[in-house]
């Protein structure tokens, strides 16, 4: 690939005339991703309990990795020595790495924010580190993901307007530094293999969100993410911020809502016009014995499933539902057997990926509204 080529290109293939919902294709060096898409979270280079072959079988085209976690362990140099994260984890599909902005603020001790960057202590061993936009771009280039994210400050919730404004302005200055650092790394590498997405912050303040969208758009990123949502604010406010933001982003670029969410959040966000999602909910909940069904959540540890010979979800084509019954899977959880976590994760990831495929199909077939009403009519949250 020659310098200047776009490593990731987004194309809209169908739009719902009655809403913002759209179906697209995200062309990456590691495959074409159909959108809207859900990206399973593989923070430390693994989607917990699933192998990369499992992920391929499930039909996942893209997974997430996290720069903060992989930098601390095993260390960026080790991964770079393998030729990058794809080779290290033996994953043929596409990868998106989050910059670690969220983790620096949520996991590490003694965080100190400066204009230059953030000083923090590792949550693993207390060692001291400094993340600047330039260093994070170097880390993400060494990891080699197809899509990399700018280094931002994830504005906490709740947060005063004045702090949200200062924080967003700093995130914008860091975004500009990430952009220029990424471009100079691309020049140094002599080829453009990775694409950089900008992250919109601004707390729950519509004016800040709008200004952040406009200023990031002026910097010309290849895609845009909404960050700092799903961090404790009411669900309606999360959807409102998404509604306020998307009209101020270029329609020909992918839009990614970070860290959201539950099945009905995905449906309502797609309706607004979001193309990409990631969230730990399907995998984390699976390990707690919480499974997703078209009617809502099912807690497999519940005593009423002790002798239930039915599948987790009637009609589900996943490996767990085809071969095992509720009684056995509940037993695995009661006995803390690893196979229980694996089967539950398999089912939940299948449920999420299947939900996205169905949504995409309904958009292409011109019946998204009908599909949405049907889904939301059956699904009982949260
Ligand atoms: Zn299933």
Coordinates of C-alpha atoms and ligand atoms in Angstrom, one line a residue:
X1 CA 0.0 0.0 0.0
X2 CA 1.4 3.4 -1.0
X3 CA 1.7 6.3 1.4
X4 CA -1.4 8.4 1.1
X5 CA -3.8 5.5 0.5
X6 CA -6.6 5.2 3.0
X7 CA -6.0 2.1 5.0
X8 CA -9.6 2.2 6.3
X9 CA -12.4 3.4 4.1
X10 CA -16.1 3.6 5.1
X11 CA -18.9 3.5 2.7
X12 CA -22.6 3.8 3.3
X13 CA -24.6 1.1 1.4
X14 CA -28.2 1.7 2.7
X15 CA -30.0 4.3 4.8
X16 CA -33.3 4.1 6.6
X17 CA -35.4 7.0 5.2
X18 CA -37.3 7.4 8.5
X19 CA -34.4 7.6 10.9
X20 CA -30.6 8.0 11.0
X21 CA -30.0 4.2 10.7
X22 CA -27.5 3.2 8.0
X23 CA -25.8 0.1 6.8
X24 CA -22.2 0.4 5.7
X25 CA -18.9 -1.3 4.9
X26 CA -15.7 -0.6 6.7
X27 CA -12.8 -1.7 4.4
X28 CA -9.7 -2.5 6.5
X29 CA -6.4 -4.2 5.7
X30 CA -7.7 -7.2 7.6
X31 CA -11.1 -7.6 6.0
X32 CA -14.3 -5.8 5.2
X33 CA -16.5 -5.1 8.2
X34 CA -20.3 -4.9 7.8
X35 CA -21.8 -2.1 9.9
X36 CA -23.5 -1.5 12.2
X37 CA -21.0 -3.6 14.0
X38 CA -20.4 -4.8 17.5
X39 CA -16.7 -5.3 18.4
X40 CA -16.0 -7.8 21.2
X41 CA -13.6 -6.4 23.8
X42 CA -10.2 -8.1 24.0
X43 CA -8.6 -5.6 26.4
X44 CA -5.4 -7.6 27.0
X45 CA -5.3 -9.3 23.6
X46 CA -8.0 -11.8 24.4
X47 CA -11.7 -11.8 24.5
X48 CA -12.1 -13.6 27.8
X49 CA -12.8 -17.4 27.5
X50 CA -12.9 -17.3 23.7
X51 CA -10.0 -18.3 21.4
X52 CA -9.4 -16.4 18.2
X53 CA -10.7 -19.4 16.2
X54 CA -13.9 -19.2 18.3
X55 CA -14.2 -15.5 17.4
X56 CA -13.8 -16.4 13.7
X57 CA -16.5 -19.1 14.0
X58 CA -18.8 -16.6 15.7
X59 CA -18.3 -14.3 12.7
X60 CA -16.5 -11.4 14.6
X61 CA -14.6 -9.4 12.0
X62 CA -13.1 -6.9 14.4
X63 CA -12.0 -6.9 18.0
X64 CA -10.8 -4.4 20.5
X65 CA -7.4 -4.2 22.2
X66 CA -6.3 -1.7 24.8
X67 CA -3.1 0.4 24.6
X68 CA -2.9 1.0 28.4
X69 CA -3.2 -2.6 29.3
X70 CA -0.9 -4.0 26.6
X71 CA 1.7 -1.3 27.2
X72 CA 1.9 -2.3 30.9
X73 CA 1.8 -6.0 30.2
X74 CA 3.4 -7.7 28.3
X75 CA 4.9 -4.4 27.1
X76 CA 4.7 -2.8 23.7
X77 CA 8.2 -4.0 22.6
X78 CA 7.3 -7.6 23.0
X79 CA 4.2 -7.3 20.8
X80 CA 6.1 -5.2 18.3
X81 CA 8.8 -7.9 18.2
X82 CA 6.2 -10.3 16.9
X83 CA 5.3 -7.9 14.2
X84 CA 2.3 -6.4 16.0
X85 CA -0.8 -7.4 17.8
X86 CA -2.4 -9.3 14.9
X87 CA 0.6 -11.7 14.8
X88 CA 1.1 -11.7 18.6
X89 CA -2.5 -12.9 19.3
X90 CA -2.8 -14.8 16.0
X91 CA -5.9 -12.9 14.9
X92 CA -6.5 -12.6 11.1
X93 CA -9.3 -10.1 11.5
X94 CA -9.3 -6.4 12.1
X95 CA -8.3 -4.8 15.4
X96 CA -9.1 -1.4 16.9
X97 CA -7.0 -0.2 19.9
X98 CA -8.3 2.2 22.4
X99 CA -5.8 4.7 23.5
X100 CA -6.0 4.0 27.2
X101 CA -7.3 7.4 28.1
X102 CA -10.3 5.9 29.9
X103 CA -8.1 3.3 31.7
X104 CA -5.5 5.9 32.8
X105 CA -8.3 7.8 34.6
X106 CA -10.4 4.8 35.8
X107 CA -7.8 2.2 36.9
X108 CA -4.5 3.8 37.8
X109 CA -3.7 5.4 41.1
X110 CA -2.4 9.0 41.7
X111 CA -3.3 10.3 38.3
X112 CA -2.0 13.8 37.5
X113 CA -3.2 15.7 34.4
X114 CA -0.8 18.2 32.8
X115 CA -0.9 19.9 29.5
X116 CA 1.9 17.6 28.4
X117 CA 0.0 14.5 29.3
X118 CA -1.0 12.3 32.3
X119 CA 1.3 11.0 35.0
X120 CA -0.1 7.8 36.5
X121 CA 0.9 4.7 38.5
X122 CA 0.4 1.3 37.1
X123 CA -2.6 -0.6 38.6
X124 CA -0.4 -3.7 38.4
X125 CA 2.7 -2.8 40.3
X126 CA 2.5 0.9 41.2
X127 CA 5.3 1.8 38.7
X128 CA 5.2 5.4 37.5
X129 CA 4.4 6.3 33.9
X130 CA 3.6 9.3 31.7
X131 CA 1.2 9.1 28.8
X132 CA 1.4 12.0 26.3
X133 CA -0.5 12.1 23.0
X134 CA 2.8 11.5 21.2
X135 CA 3.8 8.5 23.3
X136 CA 0.3 6.9 22.9
X137 CA 0.5 7.3 19.1
X138 CA 3.9 5.5 19.2
X139 CA 2.4 2.7 21.3
X140 CA -0.6 2.3 19.0
X141 CA 1.7 2.3 16.0
X142 CA 3.8 -0.4 17.5
X143 CA 0.7 -2.5 18.3
X144 CA -0.3 -2.0 14.7
X145 CA -4.1 -2.1 15.0
X146 CA -6.1 -1.2 11.8
X147 CA -7.9 1.5 13.7
X148 CA -6.3 3.5 16.5
X149 CA -7.8 6.1 18.8
X150 CA -6.6 9.5 19.9
X151 CA -5.5 10.0 23.5
X152 CA -8.3 11.8 25.3
X153 CA -9.5 12.6 28.8
X154 CA -12.7 10.7 29.6
X155 CA -14.7 13.4 31.3
X156 CA -16.2 11.9 34.5
X157 CA -19.9 11.9 35.4
X158 CA -21.2 14.0 37.1
X159 CA -19.0 16.9 36.1
X160 CA -19.5 20.7 36.3
X161 CA -19.8 22.6 33.0
X162 CA -16.5 24.5 33.6
X163 CA -14.5 21.4 34.2
X164 CA -16.1 19.6 31.2
X165 CA -15.2 22.6 29.0
X166 CA -11.5 22.8 30.2
X167 CA -11.2 19.0 29.8
X168 CA -12.7 19.0 26.3
X169 CA -10.5 21.9 25.2
X170 CA -7.5 19.8 26.4
X171 CA -8.8 16.8 24.6
X172 CA -9.0 18.9 21.4
X173 CA -5.4 20.1 21.8
X174 CA -4.3 16.5 22.5
X175 CA -6.3 15.3 19.4
X176 CA -4.4 17.8 17.2
X177 CA -1.1 16.5 18.7
X178 CA -2.2 12.9 18.1
X179 CA -3.1 13.8 14.5
X180 CA 0.3 15.4 13.7
X181 CA 2.2 12.7 15.5
X182 CA 0.3 9.9 13.6
X183 CA 1.1 11.7 10.3
X184 CA 4.8 11.9 11.1
X185 CA 4.9 8.2 12.2
X186 CA 3.3 7.3 8.9
X187 CA 5.9 9.3 7.0
X188 CA 8.7 7.5 9.0
X189 CA 7.2 4.1 8.3
X190 CA 6.9 4.9 4.6
X191 CA 3.4 3.4 4.4
X192 CA 0.0 4.0 5.8
X193 CA -1.3 0.9 7.4
X194 CA -3.4 2.4 10.2
X195 CA -6.1 4.9 10.5
X196 CA -6.8 7.3 13.3
X197 CA -10.2 8.1 14.8
X198 CA -10.9 11.3 16.9
X199 CA -12.8 11.1 20.1
X200 CA -15.6 13.6 21.0
X201 CA -15.9 14.6 24.7
X202 CA -17.9 17.3 26.3
X203 CA -19.7 15.6 29.2
X204 CA -23.5 15.9 29.1
X205 CA -23.4 19.4 27.7
X206 CA -24.9 19.7 24.1
X207 CA -23.0 22.9 23.2
X208 CA -19.7 21.4 24.2
X209 CA -20.4 18.2 22.3
X210 CA -21.3 20.2 19.2
X211 CA -18.2 22.4 19.4
X212 CA -16.0 19.3 19.9
X213 CA -17.6 17.6 16.9
X214 CA -17.0 20.7 14.7
X215 CA -13.4 21.2 15.8
X216 CA -12.5 17.5 15.4
X217 CA -14.1 17.5 11.9
X218 CA -11.9 20.5 10.9
X219 CA -8.9 18.4 11.8
X220 CA -10.1 15.7 9.3
X221 CA -10.0 12.4 11.1
X222 CA -10.8 9.2 9.2
X223 CA -13.6 8.3 11.7
X224 CA -15.2 9.7 14.8
X225 CA -16.0 8.3 18.2
X226 CA -18.2 9.5 21.0
X227 CA -16.4 9.0 24.3
X228 CA -17.4 9.8 27.9
X229 CA -20.9 8.2 27.5
X230 CA -22.2 5.2 29.3
X231 CA -20.2 6.3 32.4
X232 CA -23.1 6.6 34.8
X233 CA -25.3 9.2 33.3
X234 CA -29.0 8.4 32.8
X235 CA -29.6 6.3 29.6
X236 CA -31.8 9.1 28.1
X237 CA -29.0 11.6 28.5
X238 CA -26.6 9.2 26.7
X239 CA -29.0 8.9 23.8
X240 CA -29.6 12.7 23.8
X241 CA -25.8 13.4 23.6
X242 CA -25.6 11.0 20.7
X243 CA -28.5 12.8 19.0
X244 CA -26.8 16.2 19.6
X245 CA -23.4 15.0 18.3
X246 CA -24.0 13.0 15.1
X247 CA -25.4 15.8 13.0
X248 CA -22.1 17.7 13.5
X249 CA -19.9 14.9 12.2
X250 CA -19.3 14.2 8.5
X251 CA -21.9 11.6 7.2
X252 CA -19.3 9.8 5.0
X253 CA -17.2 8.8 8.0
X254 CA -17.7 5.9 10.5
X255 CA -19.3 6.9 13.9
X256 CA -18.4 4.9 16.9
X257 CA -20.1 5.0 20.3
X258 CA -17.6 3.9 22.8
X259 CA -18.4 1.6 25.7
X260 CA -22.2 1.3 25.1
X261 CA -24.1 -0.9 25.9
X262 CA -27.1 -3.1 26.4
X263 CA -29.0 -4.6 23.5
X264 CA -31.7 -1.9 23.5
X265 CA -29.0 0.8 23.7
X266 CA -27.5 -0.6 20.5
X267 CA -30.8 -0.6 18.7
X268 CA -31.7 3.0 19.7
X269 CA -28.2 4.2 18.9
X270 CA -28.2 2.6 15.5
X271 CA -31.5 4.4 14.9
X272 CA -29.8 7.7 15.6
X273 CA -27.0 6.8 13.2
X274 CA -24.2 5.0 15.1
X275 CA -22.1 2.5 13.0
X276 CA -19.7 0.9 15.6
X277 CA -19.9 -0.2 19.2
X278 CA -17.8 -2.0 21.8
X279 CA -18.8 -2.9 25.3
X280 CA -17.7 -5.4 28.0
X281 CA -21.4 -6.1 28.9
X282 CA -21.9 -9.3 26.9
X283 CA -18.6 -10.9 28.0
X284 CA -18.6 -9.6 31.6
X285 CA -22.2 -10.5 32.2
X286 CA -21.7 -13.9 30.7
X287 CA -19.1 -14.7 33.4
X288 CA -21.6 -13.6 36.0
X289 CA -24.2 -16.1 34.6
X290 CA -26.3 -13.3 33.0
X291 CA -27.4 -14.3 29.5
X292 CA -29.2 -12.2 26.9
X293 CA -32.4 -13.3 25.2
X294 CA -34.8 -11.5 22.9
X295 CA -37.0 -11.0 26.0
X296 CA -34.3 -9.5 28.2
X297 CA -31.8 -11.0 30.7
X298 CA -31.8 -14.5 32.0
X299 CA -29.8 -15.4 35.2
X300 CA -28.8 -19.0 34.7
X301 CA -27.8 -19.4 38.4
X302 CA -31.5 -19.1 39.3
X303 CA -32.8 -22.2 41.1
X304 CA -35.7 -22.5 38.7
X305 CA -33.3 -23.7 36.0
X306 CA -31.9 -26.5 38.1
X307 CA -33.7 -29.2 36.1
X308 CA -34.6 -27.2 32.9
X309 CA -34.0 -29.3 29.9
X310 CA -34.5 -26.5 27.4
X311 CA -31.7 -24.5 25.7
X312 CA -30.7 -21.1 27.0
X313 CA -32.8 -19.5 24.2
X314 CA -35.2 -21.5 22.1
X315 CA -34.3 -21.2 18.5
X316 CA -30.8 -19.8 19.1
X317 CA -28.3 -21.4 16.7
X318 CA -25.2 -20.8 18.9
X319 CA -22.9 -23.6 20.1
X320 CA -24.2 -23.4 23.7
X321 CA -27.8 -23.6 22.7
X322 CA -27.4 -26.3 20.1
X323 CA -25.6 -28.8 22.4
X324 CA -26.4 -28.0 26.0
X325 CA -29.4 -27.4 28.2
X326 CA -30.0 -24.9 30.9
X327 CA -29.8 -27.4 33.7
X328 CA -26.2 -28.4 32.7
X329 CA -25.0 -24.8 32.2
X330 CA -26.5 -23.8 35.5
X331 CA -24.6 -26.8 37.1
X332 CA -21.3 -25.5 35.5
X333 CA -21.9 -22.1 37.1
X334 CA -22.8 -23.6 40.5
X335 CA -19.6 -25.7 40.4
X336 CA -17.4 -22.7 39.0
X337 CA -16.4 -24.8 36.0
X338 CA -14.6 -22.9 33.2
X339 CA -16.8 -24.5 30.5
X340 CA -19.7 -22.5 32.0
X341 CA -18.0 -19.2 31.4
X342 CA -17.0 -20.2 27.9
X343 CA -20.5 -21.4 26.9
X344 CA -22.2 -18.3 28.4
X345 CA -19.7 -16.0 26.6
X346 CA -20.2 -17.8 23.4
X347 CA -24.0 -17.4 23.6
X348 CA -23.8 -13.7 24.6
X349 CA -21.3 -12.7 21.9
X350 CA -23.4 -14.7 19.3
X351 CA -26.5 -12.8 20.6
X352 CA -24.8 -9.4 20.1
X353 CA -23.3 -10.2 16.7
X354 CA -26.6 -11.7 15.5
X355 CA -28.5 -8.6 16.7
X356 CA -26.2 -6.4 14.6
X357 CA -26.6 -8.7 11.6
X358 CA -30.4 -8.6 11.9
X359 CA -30.4 -4.8 12.3
X360 CA -28.2 -4.4 9.2
X361 CA -30.4 -6.7 7.2
X362 CA -33.5 -4.8 8.2
X363 CA -31.9 -1.5 7.1
X364 CA -30.9 -2.9 3.7
X365 CA -34.4 -4.4 3.3
X366 CA -36.0 -1.1 4.1
X367 CA -37.9 -2.4 7.2
X368 CA -35.7 -1.1 10.1
X369 CA -38.6 0.7 11.8
X370 CA -40.8 -2.4 11.9
X371 CA -37.8 -4.5 13.1
X372 CA -37.0 -2.0 15.8
X373 CA -40.6 -1.8 17.1
X374 CA -40.7 -5.6 17.2
X375 CA -37.4 -5.9 19.0
X376 CA -38.1 -3.2 21.6
X377 CA -41.7 -4.5 22.1
X378 CA -40.3 -7.8 23.2
X379 CA -37.1 -6.8 25.0
X380 CA -37.5 -6.0 28.7
X381 CA -34.5 -4.1 30.0
X382 CA -32.1 -3.5 31.4
Ligands
LIG1 ZN1 -27.4 -19.4 22.3

